[in-house]
Structures are given as C-alpha cells and as structure tokens.
Amino acid sequence: MRMNTGDDRGALGVLISILLGFGVLLGMGAIVIDVGFLFKERAELQNGADAGALAVAHSCAAEPCMVNKSNYFANHNAKDGVSTVDVVCGYDKGGVLPSCPATTGTMTDCPAKPAAGITYVDVHTSTQTSGGGTLLPPMFARSLLDNGSYEGSRVAACARARWGPPKTATTMALTISWCEWDEATSGGTNFGPTPPTTPPLSVHRVLKLHTTTGTTCPSGPSGSDGPGMFGWVDDTGSDCSVDILNNTYSADTGASAGSDCKTALAAAFSSRQAVYFPIYTKVTGTGTGGTYALAGFAGFVVTGYWLPGASQKDWLTNKNECKGSDKCVAGYFVEGLMPNTGTIGGPDLGARIVQLTG
C-alpha cells in the first residue's frame, strides 16, 4: 500500500504543468476572473445609470432638469468611486435635455426613443478607473496565446427614466371634486408655491367635502358627495391610504374621519407639506355602494379642516371658515412630485411621479 501511494507522488504537479503548458488553467482563469470582473463592472455601471436617471428625472419633474445629478450617483455606485457619464439626453418641456442619438441595438444601449411629447431622460455610463483610464484592465486574459496586446475592455450601460402625471397611485383616502379643483386652480393654470414658501391668499380655498349650503361650481359634479358619502375613500390599510389602480374607487360612509385619517390629517396640517388626493368627476350609487370616477391626482397643502370629531383652525387665514353643518378642508393646490410609485399616463392635475422604464 505504501509503494502504491508513493508511485502517485508528483502526478498532480505533472498534471498542472501540462495544463499550464497548454493554457487550460490560464484560460479558465480568464473566464472566471476576467469575465467576472466585467460582469461586476457592468452591474456597478447599470446601478449608477439607474440611480442617475432617476435623480435627473426627479429634478426635471420639479423643474428645472439638473443634469449633473447623474455624475454623483454614477460615481457613488462604483466601487472605486469613479465612472464616466458619457451622455445625458432625452426630452423635457423646458428644453434643458439634448435630443438622444438613435439606438445602436446593442444590449448596453437604451430602447428606441419614445413617442414625441413624452418626457424622459437617458443616462449612458461607461468604465473609468481610479487612474483615469477607460478600459477595465485584464487579470489573466493577456497571458493567453496571441493575446499579449489585449489592454482590457470598456464596459457600458444605459438607463431610462420617465416622469409625468399618474394614472394609478397611492394617496390619502380622501377625495375632492374635479369641479372644486378646476375652480381653485383656474383650470390647472394657477397653483400655490411649493412649501415652505408662504402662498398668497388668492390661491387659498375652502373645499367642501359635503355641503347643505349649495355650491358655485359652474361645471362638473356639484361640490357635494352623493347621499351618505362624505369624501372618504374605502381604504385598505391602517394609515388612511388607498391604492387606486383603475378609473373608479369606492366610497367609505360616515361623516367622521376614522382614527387613522384623523392622524393623517393632523400630520398634513402640522407638516405644512403637500399631500395627494384623488380627484373625481362623477359619483354613482349611494352610501357603501357609492363609487367615484377618477379624474386624476392633485397635490394639496392642508391649512385647516372642520370635520366631525376633528378640526383645526386655518394657520394661513387664522379663521374658522366652514359654515353651518358643512364638512370642509382648507388649503391650496400645488404642483409636485408624489413620494410613491404608480403608473404614468393620467391627466395632468399637478401631481407627477417618476418611473425607471429602461
């Protein structure tokens, strides 16, 4: 047994020598190590392009587009802290973004341009080393036969983000008539300033969720809800939020706000930041069978409210402005970026979202 074991001594060394001589191990090293580095570099560049596109799109949605945001996120998603941002292009209504070149059809390129008028941004990233080079240097690939001149590879990535008004979104479970929105914003042409800027009183409105004193809205549905409906939406969570995924949503009966909605209204009032409501054009049914038809989504800064069991004096006017048995929310509409995701493609009532689309 001892002699048989001794005969095997050195066999492994011979085998390794043969494999090295024929370049098999070097080839395997090139595949495992060098190709692994390329995939890792590609992942970092893609993460940087994704983050950069989202950052630029967020700035464009709030106007104006801030193209340089892409550099920060591209660099901070690279392990060595540097990447090249080759191109930032797209379409925005302010004309800041240059037009994108035609797609090359490669796997690292962005999709073809969307239809005219669609706002979007493409961010193209590529390799940059800490020494300033633009090639990812090889580890083993140069050692292969007839590959001594190989200096490395340039890796690239591209990401696209869009922004625009949502057709689906998650909002506070309270809805406002399109008629009220239309009158308060002069058909979407007159919004209040973005918080924390104090707005002029000309944009301030007292919105009637349910009224017995009539309404002055000249178009759309009246300011009052249907019988047994007081502007509350049937929410499924515990934070007074509702996911609206199609063009209709259900009413929640009762004039009083639930405890979660009282908390949400108080938080909106105290923060003086915009919250987002679904806006309806039509009411069908009554009570628990009531259904609202969606017009779109709008941002609103709550300055006061008067509801059964929950009220706050208006911090802008320092008045109690809801009359009689009316149920009201006071404040002003603003344009703004919603803090949650959804699907782009709804009517523009001032609210916008950002999506990574390519």
Tab-separated table of C-alpha atoms in Angstrom:
chain	number	residue	atom	x	y	z
A	1	MET	CA	0.000	0.000	0.000
A	2	ARG	CA	2.856	2.305	0.846
A	3	MET	CA	4.531	1.610	-2.513
A	4	ASN	CA	1.334	2.270	-4.466
A	5	THR	CA	0.899	5.617	-2.705
A	6	GLY	CA	4.466	6.559	-3.402
A	7	ASP	CA	4.025	5.916	-7.122
A	8	ASP	CA	1.399	8.731	-7.237
A	9	ARG	CA	3.731	11.338	-5.798
A	10	GLY	CA	4.334	14.186	-8.259
A	11	ALA	CA	1.463	13.183	-10.536
A	12	LEU	CA	-0.517	16.292	-9.609
A	13	GLY	CA	2.451	18.528	-10.307
A	14	VAL	CA	2.871	16.917	-13.734
A	15	LEU	CA	-0.819	17.397	-14.494
A	16	ILE	CA	-0.711	21.077	-13.510
A	17	SER	CA	2.401	21.587	-15.648
A	18	ILE	CA	0.630	20.026	-18.644
A	19	LEU	CA	-2.479	22.177	-18.094
A	20	LEU	CA	-0.402	25.324	-17.754
A	21	GLY	CA	1.604	24.405	-20.802
A	22	PHE	CA	-1.493	24.122	-22.898
A	23	GLY	CA	-3.011	27.309	-21.315
A	24	VAL	CA	-6.024	25.485	-19.927
A	25	LEU	CA	-5.756	26.913	-16.404
A	26	LEU	CA	-4.964	30.384	-17.734
A	27	GLY	CA	-7.996	30.133	-19.970
A	28	MET	CA	-10.148	29.085	-17.053
A	29	GLY	CA	-8.720	31.946	-15.005
A	30	ALA	CA	-9.514	34.369	-17.788
A	31	ILE	CA	-13.093	33.107	-17.934
A	32	VAL	CA	-13.683	33.019	-14.187
A	33	ILE	CA	-11.714	36.086	-13.055
A	34	ASP	CA	-11.663	38.470	-16.035
A	35	VAL	CA	-15.214	37.785	-17.174
A	36	GLY	CA	-16.360	38.000	-13.542
A	37	PHE	CA	-14.768	41.453	-13.290
A	38	LEU	CA	-16.580	42.507	-16.475
A	39	PHE	CA	-19.943	41.399	-15.079
A	40	LYS	CA	-19.248	43.158	-11.784
A	41	GLU	CA	-18.266	46.340	-13.610
A	42	ARG	CA	-21.412	46.105	-15.734
A	43	ALA	CA	-23.588	45.751	-12.616
A	44	GLU	CA	-21.987	48.811	-10.981
A	45	LEU	CA	-22.384	50.875	-14.145
A	46	GLN	CA	-26.032	49.816	-14.504
A	47	ASN	CA	-26.751	50.726	-10.885
A	48	GLY	CA	-25.121	54.106	-11.462
A	49	ALA	CA	-27.081	54.701	-14.671
A	50	ASP	CA	-30.362	53.700	-12.969
A	51	ALA	CA	-29.747	55.964	-9.979
A	52	GLY	CA	-28.537	58.816	-12.176
A	53	ALA	CA	-31.551	58.620	-14.489
A	54	LEU	CA	-33.956	58.615	-11.538
A	55	ALA	CA	-32.173	61.591	-9.947
A	56	VAL	CA	-32.281	63.656	-13.135
A	57	ALA	CA	-35.922	62.702	-13.734
A	58	HIS	CA	-36.852	63.778	-10.194
A	59	SER	CA	-35.267	67.169	-10.811
A	60	CYS	CA	-36.998	67.502	-14.182
A	61	ALA	CA	-40.373	66.696	-12.618
A	62	ALA	CA	-39.845	69.550	-10.167
A	63	GLU	CA	-38.146	71.732	-12.835
A	64	PRO	CA	-35.607	72.582	-13.988
A	65	CYS	CA	-33.660	69.477	-15.060
A	66	MET	CA	-30.359	69.147	-13.179
A	67	VAL	CA	-28.178	67.067	-15.486
A	68	ASN	CA	-25.142	66.996	-13.167
A	69	LYS	CA	-27.015	64.853	-10.635
A	70	SER	CA	-26.185	61.867	-12.841
A	71	ASN	CA	-22.440	62.208	-12.157
A	72	TYR	CA	-22.851	61.973	-8.391
A	73	PHE	CA	-24.924	58.801	-8.481
A	74	ALA	CA	-22.838	57.137	-11.199
A	75	ASN	CA	-19.652	57.682	-9.187
A	76	HIS	CA	-21.143	56.619	-5.852
A	77	ASN	CA	-22.392	53.334	-7.279
A	78	ALA	CA	-18.885	52.380	-8.442
A	79	LYS	CA	-16.634	50.524	-6.012
A	80	ASP	CA	-13.640	52.686	-6.936
A	81	GLY	CA	-15.767	55.856	-6.724
A	82	VAL	CA	-15.492	56.874	-10.387
A	83	SER	CA	-17.450	56.216	-13.582
A	84	THR	CA	-17.829	58.006	-16.881
A	85	VAL	CA	-21.193	59.579	-17.711
A	86	ASP	CA	-20.959	59.708	-21.492
A	87	VAL	CA	-24.376	61.110	-22.403
A	88	VAL	CA	-27.396	62.541	-20.602
A	89	CYS	CA	-30.178	63.169	-23.077
A	90	GLY	CA	-33.949	62.983	-23.551
A	91	TYR	CA	-36.899	65.342	-23.723
A	92	ASP	CA	-38.186	67.849	-21.193
A	93	LYS	CA	-40.596	70.716	-21.752
A	94	GLY	CA	-38.008	73.218	-20.526
A	95	GLY	CA	-35.608	72.298	-23.323
A	96	VAL	CA	-32.664	71.506	-20.997
A	97	LEU	CA	-32.010	67.951	-22.221
A	98	PRO	CA	-30.431	67.457	-25.663
A	99	SER	CA	-32.071	65.018	-28.056
A	100	CYS	CA	-30.845	61.423	-27.782
A	101	PRO	CA	-28.970	59.731	-30.621
A	102	ALA	CA	-30.534	56.784	-32.419
A	103	THR	CA	-30.251	53.465	-30.596
A	104	THR	CA	-27.455	51.123	-31.725
A	105	GLY	CA	-29.397	47.983	-30.882
A	106	THR	CA	-26.741	46.641	-28.516
A	107	MET	CA	-27.634	45.091	-25.157
A	108	THR	CA	-25.984	48.007	-23.320
A	109	ASP	CA	-27.996	50.670	-25.126
A	110	CYS	CA	-31.286	52.262	-24.129
A	111	PRO	CA	-34.519	51.450	-26.014
A	112	ALA	CA	-35.605	53.423	-29.059
A	113	LYS	CA	-36.916	56.936	-28.458
A	114	PRO	CA	-40.475	57.087	-27.110
A	115	ALA	CA	-43.237	58.902	-28.958
A	116	ALA	CA	-42.940	62.663	-29.430
A	117	GLY	CA	-44.006	64.702	-26.420
A	118	ILE	CA	-43.186	62.026	-23.811
A	119	THR	CA	-40.802	63.361	-21.172
A	120	TYR	CA	-37.843	61.103	-20.388
A	121	VAL	CA	-34.108	61.044	-19.693
A	122	ASP	CA	-31.433	58.535	-20.753
A	123	VAL	CA	-28.154	58.250	-18.828
A	124	HIS	CA	-25.243	56.412	-20.512
A	125	THR	CA	-22.349	55.300	-18.295
A	126	SER	CA	-19.063	53.537	-19.044
A	127	THR	CA	-15.852	52.350	-17.397
A	128	GLN	CA	-13.473	54.747	-15.732
A	129	THR	CA	-10.678	53.609	-13.438
A	130	SER	CA	-9.305	55.488	-10.450
A	131	GLY	CA	-6.235	56.212	-12.584
A	132	GLY	CA	-8.335	57.897	-15.265
A	133	GLY	CA	-8.354	55.054	-17.796
A	134	THR	CA	-11.444	53.965	-19.707
A	135	LEU	CA	-10.605	50.255	-20.011
A	136	LEU	CA	-11.099	47.616	-17.338
A	137	PRO	CA	-7.615	46.023	-17.154
A	138	PRO	CA	-7.324	42.213	-17.525
A	139	MET	CA	-6.000	39.797	-14.904
A	140	PHE	CA	-5.346	36.615	-16.922
A	141	ALA	CA	-6.663	37.221	-20.442
A	142	ARG	CA	-3.436	38.880	-21.641
A	143	SER	CA	-1.491	35.676	-20.803
A	144	LEU	CA	-3.380	33.604	-23.350
A	145	LEU	CA	-1.701	32.640	-26.616
A	146	ASP	CA	-1.558	35.533	-29.157
A	147	ASN	CA	-3.363	37.842	-26.694
A	148	GLY	CA	-0.422	39.817	-25.334
A	149	SER	CA	-1.645	43.125	-26.761
A	150	TYR	CA	-5.041	42.933	-25.015
A	151	GLU	CA	-5.375	46.021	-22.785
A	152	GLY	CA	-8.834	45.418	-21.350
A	153	SER	CA	-12.445	46.193	-22.152
A	154	ARG	CA	-14.666	49.243	-22.000
A	155	VAL	CA	-17.941	48.320	-20.327
A	156	ALA	CA	-21.101	50.408	-20.803
A	157	ALA	CA	-24.671	50.689	-19.517
A	158	CYS	CA	-27.742	52.826	-20.097
A	159	ALA	CA	-30.910	53.587	-18.119
A	160	ARG	CA	-34.093	55.480	-18.921
A	161	ALA	CA	-36.470	57.200	-16.513
A	162	ARG	CA	-39.762	58.938	-17.249
A	163	TRP	CA	-41.828	61.407	-15.294
A	164	GLY	CA	-45.398	62.559	-15.675
A	165	PRO	CA	-48.909	62.554	-14.201
A	166	PRO	CA	-50.003	59.176	-12.801
A	167	LYS	CA	-52.987	57.115	-13.852
A	168	THR	CA	-52.558	54.814	-10.823
A	169	ALA	CA	-51.184	55.837	-7.429
A	170	THR	CA	-51.382	55.502	-3.656
A	171	THR	CA	-52.966	58.539	-1.980
A	172	MET	CA	-54.691	59.717	1.164
A	173	ALA	CA	-58.168	58.169	1.444
A	174	LEU	CA	-59.965	61.468	0.922
A	175	THR	CA	-61.309	62.666	-2.411
A	176	ILE	CA	-62.096	66.089	-3.870
A	177	SER	CA	-64.451	67.076	-6.681
A	178	TRP	CA	-62.895	67.979	-10.032
A	179	CYS	CA	-65.195	70.972	-10.009
A	180	GLU	CA	-63.529	72.229	-6.830
A	181	TRP	CA	-60.038	71.599	-8.275
A	182	ASP	CA	-60.934	73.280	-11.571
A	183	GLU	CA	-62.293	76.390	-9.892
A	184	ALA	CA	-59.442	76.629	-7.366
A	185	THR	CA	-56.672	76.313	-9.991
A	186	SER	CA	-58.399	78.147	-12.867
A	187	GLY	CA	-58.354	75.001	-14.945
A	188	GLY	CA	-54.858	73.958	-13.868
A	189	THR	CA	-53.150	77.303	-14.546
A	190	ASN	CA	-52.948	78.743	-11.040
A	191	PHE	CA	-51.192	76.779	-8.296
A	192	GLY	CA	-49.707	77.791	-4.980
A	193	PRO	CA	-45.940	77.840	-4.397
A	194	THR	CA	-44.054	74.768	-3.258
A	195	PRO	CA	-43.748	74.602	0.551
A	196	PRO	CA	-42.296	76.058	2.697
A	197	THR	CA	-42.943	79.270	0.733
A	198	THR	CA	-45.997	81.077	2.159
A	199	PRO	CA	-48.701	81.296	-0.512
A	200	PRO	CA	-50.755	84.367	-1.431
A	201	LEU	CA	-54.342	84.305	-0.173
A	202	SER	CA	-55.505	84.292	-3.803
A	203	VAL	CA	-54.739	80.532	-4.087
A	204	HIS	CA	-56.365	79.619	-0.754
A	205	ARG	CA	-59.605	77.646	-0.935
A	206	VAL	CA	-62.107	76.040	1.414
A	207	LEU	CA	-63.095	72.739	-0.188
A	208	LYS	CA	-66.480	71.333	0.734
A	209	LEU	CA	-66.466	67.587	1.210
A	210	HIS	CA	-70.179	67.567	1.940
A	211	THR	CA	-72.435	70.612	1.903
A	212	THR	CA	-76.002	71.606	2.578
A	213	THR	CA	-75.494	75.214	1.515
A	214	GLY	CA	-75.128	74.664	-2.215
A	215	THR	CA	-72.151	75.158	-4.482
A	216	THR	CA	-70.976	77.707	-7.012
A	217	CYS	CA	-69.077	75.278	-9.264
A	218	PRO	CA	-70.132	76.054	-12.829
A	219	SER	CA	-69.071	72.717	-14.325
A	220	GLY	CA	-68.540	69.098	-13.413
A	221	PRO	CA	-70.341	67.499	-10.487
A	222	SER	CA	-71.574	69.571	-7.612
A	223	GLY	CA	-69.298	70.096	-4.637
A	224	SER	CA	-71.393	67.752	-2.509
A	225	ASP	CA	-70.969	63.995	-2.458
A	226	GLY	CA	-73.770	61.541	-3.050
A	227	PRO	CA	-76.170	60.607	-0.248
A	228	GLY	CA	-74.302	59.010	2.648
A	229	MET	CA	-70.916	59.905	1.116
A	230	PHE	CA	-68.635	62.483	2.695
A	231	GLY	CA	-65.454	62.367	0.631
A	232	TRP	CA	-63.870	59.421	2.427
A	233	VAL	CA	-62.496	56.614	0.304
A	234	ASP	CA	-62.600	52.952	1.259
A	235	ASP	CA	-59.017	52.450	2.466
A	236	THR	CA	-57.492	49.025	2.977
A	237	GLY	CA	-54.580	49.911	5.260
A	238	SER	CA	-54.191	51.451	8.687
A	239	ASP	CA	-52.615	54.722	7.548
A	240	CYS	CA	-55.550	56.394	5.724
A	241	SER	CA	-54.102	55.467	2.333
A	242	VAL	CA	-55.719	53.891	-0.705
A	243	ASP	CA	-54.272	52.224	-3.811
A	244	ILE	CA	-56.200	53.424	-6.858
A	245	LEU	CA	-55.473	51.024	-9.699
A	246	ASN	CA	-58.252	51.771	-12.145
A	247	ASN	CA	-60.606	54.583	-13.070
A	248	THR	CA	-63.035	54.062	-10.193
A	249	TYR	CA	-62.779	53.740	-6.429
A	250	SER	CA	-65.257	53.031	-3.657
A	251	ALA	CA	-66.691	55.357	-1.045
A	252	ASP	CA	-66.440	54.894	2.703
A	253	THR	CA	-69.562	56.032	4.513
A	254	GLY	CA	-69.901	58.286	7.515
A	255	ALA	CA	-69.126	61.932	8.102
A	256	SER	CA	-66.469	61.322	10.748
A	257	ALA	CA	-62.888	60.528	9.896
A	258	GLY	CA	-61.502	57.248	11.189
A	259	SER	CA	-58.680	57.385	13.720
A	260	ASP	CA	-56.042	56.720	11.050
A	261	CYS	CA	-57.382	59.530	8.842
A	262	LYS	CA	-57.534	61.917	11.801
A	263	THR	CA	-53.871	61.138	12.410
A	264	ALA	CA	-53.007	61.606	8.718
A	265	LEU	CA	-54.863	64.950	8.514
A	266	ALA	CA	-53.192	66.203	11.682
A	267	ALA	CA	-49.787	65.230	10.296
A	268	ALA	CA	-50.503	67.008	6.997
A	269	PHE	CA	-51.691	70.110	8.856
A	270	SER	CA	-48.617	70.192	11.119
A	271	SER	CA	-46.023	69.477	8.421
A	272	ARG	CA	-47.362	72.128	6.017
A	273	GLN	CA	-46.247	69.829	3.196
A	274	ALA	CA	-48.341	68.637	0.267
A	275	VAL	CA	-50.471	65.508	0.485
A	276	TYR	CA	-52.074	63.896	-2.537
A	277	PHE	CA	-55.776	63.301	-3.167
A	278	PRO	CA	-57.676	61.521	-5.931
A	279	ILE	CA	-59.918	63.936	-7.817
A	280	TYR	CA	-63.308	62.664	-9.030
A	281	THR	CA	-65.539	63.727	-11.904
A	282	LYS	CA	-68.637	61.710	-11.151
A	283	VAL	CA	-70.458	59.977	-8.299
A	284	THR	CA	-72.713	56.947	-8.766
A	285	GLY	CA	-74.614	54.980	-6.146
A	286	THR	CA	-75.118	55.892	-2.502
A	287	GLY	CA	-73.552	55.012	0.840
A	288	THR	CA	-71.490	51.826	0.810
A	289	GLY	CA	-72.485	51.294	-2.832
A	290	GLY	CA	-71.098	54.674	-3.837
A	291	THR	CA	-68.414	54.852	-6.498
A	292	TYR	CA	-66.216	57.739	-7.596
A	293	ALA	CA	-64.969	58.123	-11.189
A	294	LEU	CA	-61.307	59.189	-11.218
A	295	ALA	CA	-60.259	62.414	-12.941
A	296	GLY	CA	-56.637	62.377	-11.770
A	297	PHE	CA	-54.425	63.155	-8.792
A	298	ALA	CA	-53.584	66.501	-7.206
A	299	GLY	CA	-51.277	67.837	-4.510
A	300	PHE	CA	-52.820	69.892	-1.705
A	301	VAL	CA	-51.361	71.698	1.315
A	302	VAL	CA	-53.800	71.427	4.232
A	303	THR	CA	-54.098	74.710	6.183
A	304	GLY	CA	-57.208	73.779	8.210
A	305	TYR	CA	-60.131	71.340	8.420
A	306	TRP	CA	-63.549	71.031	10.023
A	307	LEU	CA	-64.908	67.507	10.319
A	308	PRO	CA	-66.939	65.699	12.985
A	309	GLY	CA	-64.543	64.883	15.794
A	310	ALA	CA	-61.534	66.514	14.115
A	311	SER	CA	-60.864	70.165	13.348
A	312	GLN	CA	-58.010	72.647	13.114
A	313	LYS	CA	-58.194	76.416	12.748
A	314	ASP	CA	-56.685	77.625	9.467
A	315	TRP	CA	-52.999	78.503	10.019
A	316	LEU	CA	-52.911	80.686	6.895
A	317	THR	CA	-56.005	82.829	7.487
A	318	ASN	CA	-56.331	82.315	11.259
A	319	LYS	CA	-60.077	81.741	10.783
A	320	ASN	CA	-62.714	79.043	11.068
A	321	GLU	CA	-64.160	79.132	7.565
A	322	CYS	CA	-66.532	76.179	7.269
A	323	LYS	CA	-70.167	77.259	7.594
A	324	GLY	CA	-73.055	75.523	9.321
A	325	SER	CA	-73.059	71.760	9.024
A	326	ASP	CA	-70.705	71.703	6.029
A	327	LYS	CA	-67.638	69.426	6.156
A	328	CYS	CA	-64.555	71.158	4.787
A	329	VAL	CA	-60.811	71.061	4.228
A	330	ALA	CA	-58.943	74.332	3.603
A	331	GLY	CA	-55.643	74.889	1.838
A	332	TYR	CA	-54.207	75.326	-1.624
A	333	PHE	CA	-53.321	73.137	-4.607
A	334	VAL	CA	-49.688	72.776	-5.657
A	335	GLU	CA	-47.739	71.094	-8.405
A	336	GLY	CA	-45.376	68.461	-7.092
A	337	LEU	CA	-43.727	65.074	-7.160
A	338	MET	CA	-45.635	62.316	-5.397
A	339	PRO	CA	-43.495	60.358	-2.910
A	340	ASN	CA	-44.747	56.954	-4.076
A	341	THR	CA	-44.718	54.889	-7.220
A	342	GLY	CA	-47.518	54.351	-9.687
A	343	THR	CA	-48.116	54.216	-13.424
A	344	ILE	CA	-47.559	57.228	-15.664
A	345	GLY	CA	-50.244	58.214	-18.155
A	346	GLY	CA	-53.081	60.066	-16.407
A	347	PRO	CA	-54.420	63.605	-16.887
A	348	ASP	CA	-52.113	66.332	-15.564
A	349	LEU	CA	-53.703	67.853	-12.461
A	350	GLY	CA	-50.373	68.919	-10.991
A	351	ALA	CA	-49.158	65.654	-9.428
A	352	ARG	CA	-46.311	63.719	-11.034
A	353	ILE	CA	-44.388	60.506	-10.473
A	354	VAL	CA	-41.069	59.109	-11.720
A	355	GLN	CA	-40.517	55.640	-13.172
A	356	LEU	CA	-37.497	53.684	-14.350
A	357	THR	CA	-38.585	52.402	-17.779
A	358	GLY	CA	-35.474	51.064	-19.486
